[in-house]
Amino acid sequence: MASARIAVILNRCCCGCCAALRPRYKRLVDNIFPADPQDGLVKSNMDKLTFFAMKSPEKLDRIGDYLAQRLSRDVSRQKHGFVVIAMEALDSLLVTCHAQSLNLFVESFLKMVQKLLEYNDPELQCLATASFIKFSNIEEDTPSYHRRYDFFVSKFSSLCHNNHENVETRMKLRLAGLQGLQGLVRKTVSDDLQVNLWDRTHMDKIVPSLLFNMHEYGSELSQTESPKDDEHPVVVAENVFRDLVCRASYGNINAVLKPVLTHLDNHNLWVPNQFAVKCFKIIMYSVQAQYGYAVVQLLMTHLDDNSKKDAKIKASIVNVLSETVLIAAGGSIGPSVLDVFNTLLRHLQLSVNATIDSEEQKNDENRFQDAIINTIGEFANNLPDYQKIEIMMFIMSKMPMPSEYENSSKTVLLQTMLMKTLLKVATKYKTVLINNAFPQSFLEPLLRMSLNQDAGIRRIVQKIIHTLLDRHDNLRKLETVRIPNDIAALDLTVEKPPRQDIMFMKKNGSLFYWHIYENIQMPSNHVYNLEVLYCTMALLCIETGGDEVLMELINLALGIQQMGIKSDLPMTHKCAVQALVAAFLNLISQLTAIPALCQHILQIIEVRKKEAPHYLPEIAFNRQNTAKTMEDEVWGVDEKSYPSSDTTSERCMFSQELLCEALRNSGHDTSRLVTPFIAKPSGLDSTDLSKSGSDIHSISFELDSRSSTPASTRRPSPEEVTFESLKKVLETDPRTKEEEEKQQRKIYESFKSGAFEDIVARSEAKSQEFQEKLDEILDMIAEPPESPGGTPRKPHVEEQAVPIYEMQFPELFVY
């Protein structure tokens, strides 16, 4: 045994001393190194080594191990020339050999790269990074289950933050770190069997390293002449960031986004938010389209997490969200649409209810609110029209109605913000059919908001109606109340309304007319309130101006004229109301081009110019005598232009009779103009009319008669019915009419303010009187008088009524 051990030791010693006895792969490796490292790699011997490795792939792992030993020795001896030669040889073998045993060689290669990266020498670190990049471009035939890259993630990330005192060296090392991360992403992300690079510990190092370089050199790059330099750190960082986001799946996208948000929070990069916007634009344009909504949801969650932060930060986050949803809305983001609006509206409400301590904080909150409104509007702009209507209905559902909430300053502010948001969405909607733009569940609450006590809110509501009504860009031409000599100067676009719009106005026109009438009576109206109401009437005339709508609008204008005479409004209000009527009737007359109608209206306007110029827009809507802004302005007029009392004669008023005659002679149906305007809509509940100033005029009492029963027949009156008799019936004495109105007012007040017991007592007394009369009539019928011949007269038996379902109704009654 002893002799055998001695033989082994002698054999090892001889092999170590005699090169000819060493293994061939070692001799081939030694031959690639020159005597002087400056001579570089011996190419001919390198070819021999490569040929040997390809011929004997089982020796590849030994070659790699031996090269690693030599490299470690040369590094420790600081022979950097030989280190460069060893790495060049390793790179050549990696690129050339594709054997199944390459995995073992790679392990040796990675050990050498790690050794160089650990060595604190910039040249060797850059050399190791370059070798690693070459390795990352190689597609291996067989996966490796045990290979780990934790060290490389940490080392390349630290190189990205290198702070070397030499600027050139610092940039070179940061660029090496970025390129290393790029190779790492390329090598590992697409292979599920490799290390999980999406792990939080890895992403928390990689993503901040990329963002740090993007922000550090971002301003510098924008000032250079060649921003597309592929060797610049910010360009490389952006490319790596895009590549990382592009490769992310649904389960991994949050692993990239959360470090981004954390980095922006920790480094206070939300204010200003140019860099944050840039980052999320890169994310949205790089992420797979079907995952775009995940980015939006994460941003909304982050906004919720920062709900108690400064308003500047929240406004910046909302601005970033705005840029994000604009890109996401290009594709479908599914049910998260309403979630986006719900979150933004909730933050808008929180902002309105926030306690404000200083003027600066108030300005910040205002900017935050504007950011939310703009974000909602821009997002809605990229949605289809049917979703815009749904969004408007959704916003209206969040509106605190005046009848349900106290009219506090917070409530008014919230209503104002929501109405501004609704207006922003409405401006993005392109109306085709008015029926689609005003669904019933949206129209009724919108019109109820038009009766808000706040004048600013009423103005916004009318602007929303303008935006949805205006299909031919006539809005700007009608914003000013004026009486042009020739309507052609306004260049209005007028087309025949479609049948759907005509049917819509038949059903809902009374709602518009009543709310306009009630709005004009508001004592808190500003100048701009009457201007927007005039614009609403003008747009209704132009966009839905069928014959019936035209008659209803003229009747409305005459009703407004009458209301302006009898109301208790201030003199300035009354004059503005009359000026509004004059401008509107002038518009209608020139649009219809009926000579007699135009002649009458121009005649009244001329009379007003001479006798009552305060009834014309030039004075009633004059703003030249005030320096206040539009929002603060009540009436920017010179009160010297108004009389002390309204003593204007009937000569200055438009005649209902002459208007009817002019329209009738031109072939229009003026039956609607015969009766005065009744300010009562057909589609509202009685509770909606409780606060109306015109509901007294709408009270009517109708006695039950036999003619109201379909089954009974009416006996003809012996009095002859002639045209003169009907004319006398229609003609009513003004004094009698006033007495009737006073009586109706008295009855109305008695029911409104009287005690319940008194009302019951009066009702019982009337019921008792009615019952007595009824008993008397029944007794007379039960005992008929005798006939002249002495025999009792038989009671009259009416013919059996025809059942309702068998009655033939006129065609006009069938809808």
PDB file of N, CA, C and O in Angstrom, residues 468-510:
ATOM      1  N   LEU A 468     -76.181  70.065 -25.486  1.00  0.00           N
ATOM      2  CA  LEU A 468     -76.841  68.868 -26.010  1.00  0.00           C
ATOM      3  C   LEU A 468     -77.842  69.198 -27.110  1.00  0.00           C
ATOM      4  O   LEU A 468     -78.150  68.346 -27.944  1.00  0.00           O
ATOM      5  N   LEU A 469     -78.385  70.418 -27.102  1.00  0.00           N
ATOM      6  CA  LEU A 469     -79.326  70.805 -28.153  1.00  0.00           C
ATOM      7  C   LEU A 469     -78.629  71.223 -29.442  1.00  0.00           C
ATOM      8  O   LEU A 469     -79.124  70.967 -30.542  1.00  0.00           O
ATOM      9  N   ASP A 470     -77.493  71.887 -29.304  1.00  0.00           N
ATOM     10  CA  ASP A 470     -76.839  72.517 -30.453  1.00  0.00           C
ATOM     11  C   ASP A 470     -76.170  71.460 -31.335  1.00  0.00           C
ATOM     12  O   ASP A 470     -75.136  70.904 -30.972  1.00  0.00           O
ATOM     13  N   ARG A 471     -76.774  71.196 -32.472  1.00  0.00           N
ATOM     14  CA  ARG A 471     -76.203  70.222 -33.416  1.00  0.00           C
ATOM     15  C   ARG A 471     -75.572  70.883 -34.629  1.00  0.00           C
ATOM     16  O   ARG A 471     -74.918  70.208 -35.414  1.00  0.00           O
ATOM     17  N   HIS A 472     -75.781  72.181 -34.806  1.00  0.00           N
ATOM     18  CA  HIS A 472     -75.308  72.854 -36.009  1.00  0.00           C
ATOM     19  C   HIS A 472     -74.397  74.046 -35.692  1.00  0.00           C
ATOM     20  O   HIS A 472     -74.280  74.973 -36.485  1.00  0.00           O
ATOM     21  N   ASP A 473     -73.784  74.011 -34.499  1.00  0.00           N
ATOM     22  CA  ASP A 473     -72.815  75.042 -34.099  1.00  0.00           C
ATOM     23  C   ASP A 473     -73.425  76.447 -34.171  1.00  0.00           C
ATOM     24  O   ASP A 473     -72.795  77.397 -34.650  1.00  0.00           O
ATOM     25  N   ASN A 474     -74.639  76.581 -33.684  1.00  0.00           N
ATOM     26  CA  ASN A 474     -75.288  77.894 -33.622  1.00  0.00           C
ATOM     27  C   ASN A 474     -75.162  78.553 -32.255  1.00  0.00           C
ATOM     28  O   ASN A 474     -75.609  79.684 -32.072  1.00  0.00           O
ATOM     29  N   LEU A 475     -74.566  77.863 -31.296  1.00  0.00           N
ATOM     30  CA  LEU A 475     -74.581  78.334 -29.915  1.00  0.00           C
ATOM     31  C   LEU A 475     -73.896  79.683 -29.757  1.00  0.00           C
ATOM     32  O   LEU A 475     -74.439  80.604 -29.140  1.00  0.00           O
ATOM     33  N   ARG A 476     -72.710  79.824 -30.316  1.00  0.00           N
ATOM     34  CA  ARG A 476     -71.965  81.075 -30.151  1.00  0.00           C
ATOM     35  C   ARG A 476     -72.683  82.253 -30.804  1.00  0.00           C
ATOM     36  O   ARG A 476     -72.497  83.393 -30.381  1.00  0.00           O
ATOM     37  N   LYS A 477     -73.481  81.997 -31.794  1.00  0.00           N
ATOM     38  CA  LYS A 477     -74.179  83.082 -32.488  1.00  0.00           C
ATOM     39  C   LYS A 477     -75.426  83.543 -31.727  1.00  0.00           C
ATOM     40  O   LYS A 477     -75.996  84.572 -32.067  1.00  0.00           O
ATOM     41  N   LEU A 478     -75.843  82.774 -30.720  1.00  0.00           N
ATOM     42  CA  LEU A 478     -77.065  83.097 -29.994  1.00  0.00           C
ATOM     43  C   LEU A 478     -76.813  83.424 -28.529  1.00  0.00           C
ATOM     44  O   LEU A 478     -77.763  83.573 -27.756  1.00  0.00           O
ATOM     45  N   GLU A 479     -75.562  83.539 -28.125  1.00  0.00           N
ATOM     46  CA  GLU A 479     -75.261  83.772 -26.719  1.00  0.00           C
ATOM     47  C   GLU A 479     -75.607  85.187 -26.268  1.00  0.00           C
ATOM     48  O   GLU A 479     -75.773  85.426 -25.074  1.00  0.00           O
ATOM     49  N   THR A 480     -75.695  86.112 -27.188  1.00  0.00           N
ATOM     50  CA  THR A 480     -75.997  87.500 -26.852  1.00  0.00           C
ATOM     51  C   THR A 480     -77.441  87.815 -27.231  1.00  0.00           C
ATOM     52  O   THR A 480     -77.879  87.500 -28.335  1.00  0.00           O
ATOM     53  N   VAL A 481     -78.145  88.461 -26.299  1.00  0.00           N
ATOM     54  CA  VAL A 481     -79.519  88.887 -26.581  1.00  0.00           C
ATOM     55  C   VAL A 481     -79.452  90.176 -27.402  1.00  0.00           C
ATOM     56  O   VAL A 481     -79.003  91.219 -26.913  1.00  0.00           O
ATOM     57  N   ARG A 482     -79.905  90.108 -28.645  1.00  0.00           N
ATOM     58  CA  ARG A 482     -79.840  91.267 -29.534  1.00  0.00           C
ATOM     59  C   ARG A 482     -80.946  91.158 -30.582  1.00  0.00           C
ATOM     60  O   ARG A 482     -81.527  90.093 -30.779  1.00  0.00           O
ATOM     61  N   ILE A 483     -81.194  92.279 -31.241  1.00  0.00           N
ATOM     62  CA  ILE A 483     -82.214  92.331 -32.288  1.00  0.00           C
ATOM     63  C   ILE A 483     -81.534  92.769 -33.578  1.00  0.00           C
ATOM     64  O   ILE A 483     -81.415  93.962 -33.863  1.00  0.00           O
ATOM     65  N   PRO A 484     -81.027  91.832 -34.364  1.00  0.00           N
ATOM     66  CA  PRO A 484     -80.370  92.213 -35.618  1.00  0.00           C
ATOM     67  C   PRO A 484     -81.395  92.639 -36.669  1.00  0.00           C
ATOM     68  O   PRO A 484     -82.531  92.138 -36.703  1.00  0.00           O
ATOM     69  N   ASN A 485     -80.987  93.571 -37.500  1.00  0.00           N
ATOM     70  CA  ASN A 485     -81.882  94.003 -38.587  1.00  0.00           C
ATOM     71  C   ASN A 485     -82.111  92.883 -39.589  1.00  0.00           C
ATOM     72  O   ASN A 485     -83.192  92.746 -40.153  1.00  0.00           O
ATOM     73  N   ASP A 486     -81.077  92.098 -39.818  1.00  0.00           N
ATOM     74  CA  ASP A 486     -81.181  90.989 -40.762  1.00  0.00           C
ATOM     75  C   ASP A 486     -80.601  89.750 -40.098  1.00  0.00           C
ATOM     76  O   ASP A 486     -79.418  89.722 -39.732  1.00  0.00           O
ATOM     77  N   ILE A 487     -81.424  88.739 -39.888  1.00  0.00           N
ATOM     78  CA  ILE A 487     -80.981  87.514 -39.222  1.00  0.00           C
ATOM     79  C   ILE A 487     -79.922  86.774 -40.021  1.00  0.00           C
ATOM     80  O   ILE A 487     -79.167  85.958 -39.477  1.00  0.00           O
ATOM     81  N   ALA A 488     -79.817  87.063 -41.313  1.00  0.00           N
ATOM     82  CA  ALA A 488     -78.818  86.394 -42.145  1.00  0.00           C
ATOM     83  C   ALA A 488     -77.405  86.738 -41.704  1.00  0.00           C
ATOM     84  O   ALA A 488     -76.459  85.983 -41.973  1.00  0.00           O
ATOM     85  N   ALA A 489     -77.252  87.897 -41.028  1.00  0.00           N
ATOM     86  CA  ALA A 489     -75.918  88.287 -40.574  1.00  0.00           C
ATOM     87  C   ALA A 489     -75.374  87.322 -39.530  1.00  0.00           C
ATOM     88  O   ALA A 489     -74.156  87.205 -39.362  1.00  0.00           O
ATOM     89  N   LEU A 490     -76.267  86.628 -38.819  1.00  0.00           N
ATOM     90  CA  LEU A 490     -75.813  85.663 -37.825  1.00  0.00           C
ATOM     91  C   LEU A 490     -75.327  84.360 -38.445  1.00  0.00           C
ATOM     92  O   LEU A 490     -74.648  83.575 -37.788  1.00  0.00           O
ATOM     93  N   ASP A 491     -75.668  84.115 -39.718  1.00  0.00           N
ATOM     94  CA  ASP A 491     -75.234  82.911 -40.429  1.00  0.00           C
ATOM     95  C   ASP A 491     -75.650  81.641 -39.671  1.00  0.00           C
ATOM     96  O   ASP A 491     -74.846  80.743 -39.419  1.00  0.00           O
ATOM     97  N   LEU A 492     -76.917  81.572 -39.308  1.00  0.00           N
ATOM     98  CA  LEU A 492     -77.428  80.405 -38.592  1.00  0.00           C
ATOM     99  C   LEU A 492     -77.671  79.248 -39.547  1.00  0.00           C
ATOM    100  O   LEU A 492     -78.043  79.440 -40.705  1.00  0.00           O
ATOM    101  N   THR A 493     -77.447  78.047 -39.048  1.00  0.00           N
ATOM    102  CA  THR A 493     -77.723  76.831 -39.815  1.00  0.00           C
ATOM    103  C   THR A 493     -79.032  76.235 -39.323  1.00  0.00           C
ATOM    104  O   THR A 493     -79.134  75.791 -38.171  1.00  0.00           O
ATOM    105  N   VAL A 494     -80.038  76.232 -40.174  1.00  0.00           N
ATOM    106  CA  VAL A 494     -81.372  75.762 -39.794  1.00  0.00           C
ATOM    107  C   VAL A 494     -81.778  74.630 -40.731  1.00  0.00           C
ATOM    108  O   VAL A 494     -81.748  74.789 -41.953  1.00  0.00           O
ATOM    109  N   GLU A 495     -82.127  73.500 -40.157  1.00  0.00           N
ATOM    110  CA  GLU A 495     -82.583  72.351 -40.926  1.00  0.00           C
ATOM    111  C   GLU A 495     -83.891  71.838 -40.350  1.00  0.00           C
ATOM    112  O   GLU A 495     -84.212  72.085 -39.181  1.00  0.00           O
ATOM    113  N   LYS A 496     -84.643  71.126 -41.169  1.00  0.00           N
ATOM    114  CA  LYS A 496     -85.901  70.556 -40.715  1.00  0.00           C
ATOM    115  C   LYS A 496     -85.635  69.475 -39.676  1.00  0.00           C
ATOM    116  O   LYS A 496     -84.825  68.583 -39.895  1.00  0.00           O
ATOM    117  N   PRO A 497     -86.291  69.538 -38.520  1.00  0.00           N
ATOM    118  CA  PRO A 497     -86.014  68.543 -37.479  1.00  0.00           C
ATOM    119  C   PRO A 497     -86.511  67.169 -37.886  1.00  0.00           C
ATOM    120  O   PRO A 497     -87.519  67.038 -38.583  1.00  0.00           O
ATOM    121  N   PRO A 498     -85.827  66.114 -37.480  1.00  0.00           N
ATOM    122  CA  PRO A 498     -86.292  64.754 -37.796  1.00  0.00           C
ATOM    123  C   PRO A 498     -87.561  64.409 -37.028  1.00  0.00           C
ATOM    124  O   PRO A 498     -87.932  65.065 -36.051  1.00  0.00           O
ATOM    125  N   ARG A 499     -88.225  63.386 -37.484  1.00  0.00           N
ATOM    126  CA  ARG A 499     -89.501  62.990 -36.887  1.00  0.00           C
ATOM    127  C   ARG A 499     -89.333  62.599 -35.422  1.00  0.00           C
ATOM    128  O   ARG A 499     -90.208  62.871 -34.594  1.00  0.00           O
ATOM    129  N   GLN A 500     -88.200  61.965 -35.077  1.00  0.00           N
ATOM    130  CA  GLN A 500     -87.984  61.554 -33.683  1.00  0.00           C
ATOM    131  C   GLN A 500     -87.946  62.750 -32.743  1.00  0.00           C
ATOM    132  O   GLN A 500     -88.458  62.691 -31.618  1.00  0.00           O
ATOM    133  N   ASP A 501     -87.358  63.868 -33.217  1.00  0.00           N
ATOM    134  CA  ASP A 501     -87.305  65.066 -32.380  1.00  0.00           C
ATOM    135  C   ASP A 501     -88.679  65.689 -32.216  1.00  0.00           C
ATOM    136  O   ASP A 501     -89.020  66.224 -31.149  1.00  0.00           O
ATOM    137  N   ILE A 502     -89.473  65.640 -33.251  1.00  0.00           N
ATOM    138  CA  ILE A 502     -90.837  66.186 -33.161  1.00  0.00           C
ATOM    139  C   ILE A 502     -91.650  65.391 -32.132  1.00  0.00           C
ATOM    140  O   ILE A 502     -92.372  65.956 -31.294  1.00  0.00           O
ATOM    141  N   MET A 503     -91.533  64.058 -32.179  1.00  0.00           N
ATOM    142  CA  MET A 503     -92.241  63.229 -31.212  1.00  0.00           C
ATOM    143  C   MET A 503     -91.708  63.466 -29.800  1.00  0.00           C
ATOM    144  O   MET A 503     -92.477  63.466 -28.828  1.00  0.00           O
ATOM    145  N   PHE A 504     -90.412  63.693 -29.679  1.00  0.00           N
ATOM    146  CA  PHE A 504     -89.829  63.967 -28.368  1.00  0.00           C
ATOM    147  C   PHE A 504     -90.404  65.250 -27.775  1.00  0.00           C
ATOM    148  O   PHE A 504     -90.746  65.310 -26.586  1.00  0.00           O
ATOM    149  N   MET A 505     -90.531  66.299 -28.593  1.00  0.00           N
ATOM    150  CA  MET A 505     -91.057  67.568 -28.095  1.00  0.00           C
ATOM    151  C   MET A 505     -92.542  67.477 -27.790  1.00  0.00           C
ATOM    152  O   MET A 505     -93.053  68.159 -26.900  1.00  0.00           O
ATOM    153  N   LYS A 506     -93.285  66.643 -28.514  1.00  0.00           N
ATOM    154  CA  LYS A 506     -94.691  66.446 -28.178  1.00  0.00           C
ATOM    155  C   LYS A 506     -94.835  65.858 -26.780  1.00  0.00           C
ATOM    156  O   LYS A 506     -95.769  66.192 -26.040  1.00  0.00           O
ATOM    157  N   LYS A 507     -93.902  65.006 -26.419  1.00  0.00           N
ATOM    158  CA  LYS A 507     -93.975  64.333 -25.132  1.00  0.00           C
ATOM    159  C   LYS A 507     -93.382  65.173 -24.010  1.00  0.00           C
ATOM    160  O   LYS A 507     -93.917  65.204 -22.897  1.00  0.00           O
ATOM    161  N   ASN A 508     -92.277  65.864 -24.281  1.00  0.00           N
ATOM    162  CA  ASN A 508     -91.530  66.534 -23.216  1.00  0.00           C
ATOM    163  C   ASN A 508     -91.441  68.044 -23.373  1.00  0.00           C
ATOM    164  O   ASN A 508     -90.790  68.701 -22.566  1.00  0.00           O
ATOM    165  N   GLY A 509     -92.069  68.593 -24.418  1.00  0.00           N
ATOM    166  CA  GLY A 509     -91.948  70.028 -24.629  1.00  0.00           C
ATOM    167  C   GLY A 509     -92.469  70.841 -23.464  1.00  0.00           C
ATOM    168  O   GLY A 509     -91.880  71.863 -23.083  1.00  0.00           O
ATOM    169  N   SER A 510     -93.575  70.380 -22.830  1.00  0.00           N
ATOM    170  CA  SER A 510     -94.147  71.147 -21.718  1.00  0.00           C
ATOM    171  C   SER A 510     -93.178  71.252 -20.555  1.00  0.00           C
ATOM    172  O   SER A 510     -93.190  72.245 -19.816  1.00  0.00           O
TER     173      SER A 510
END
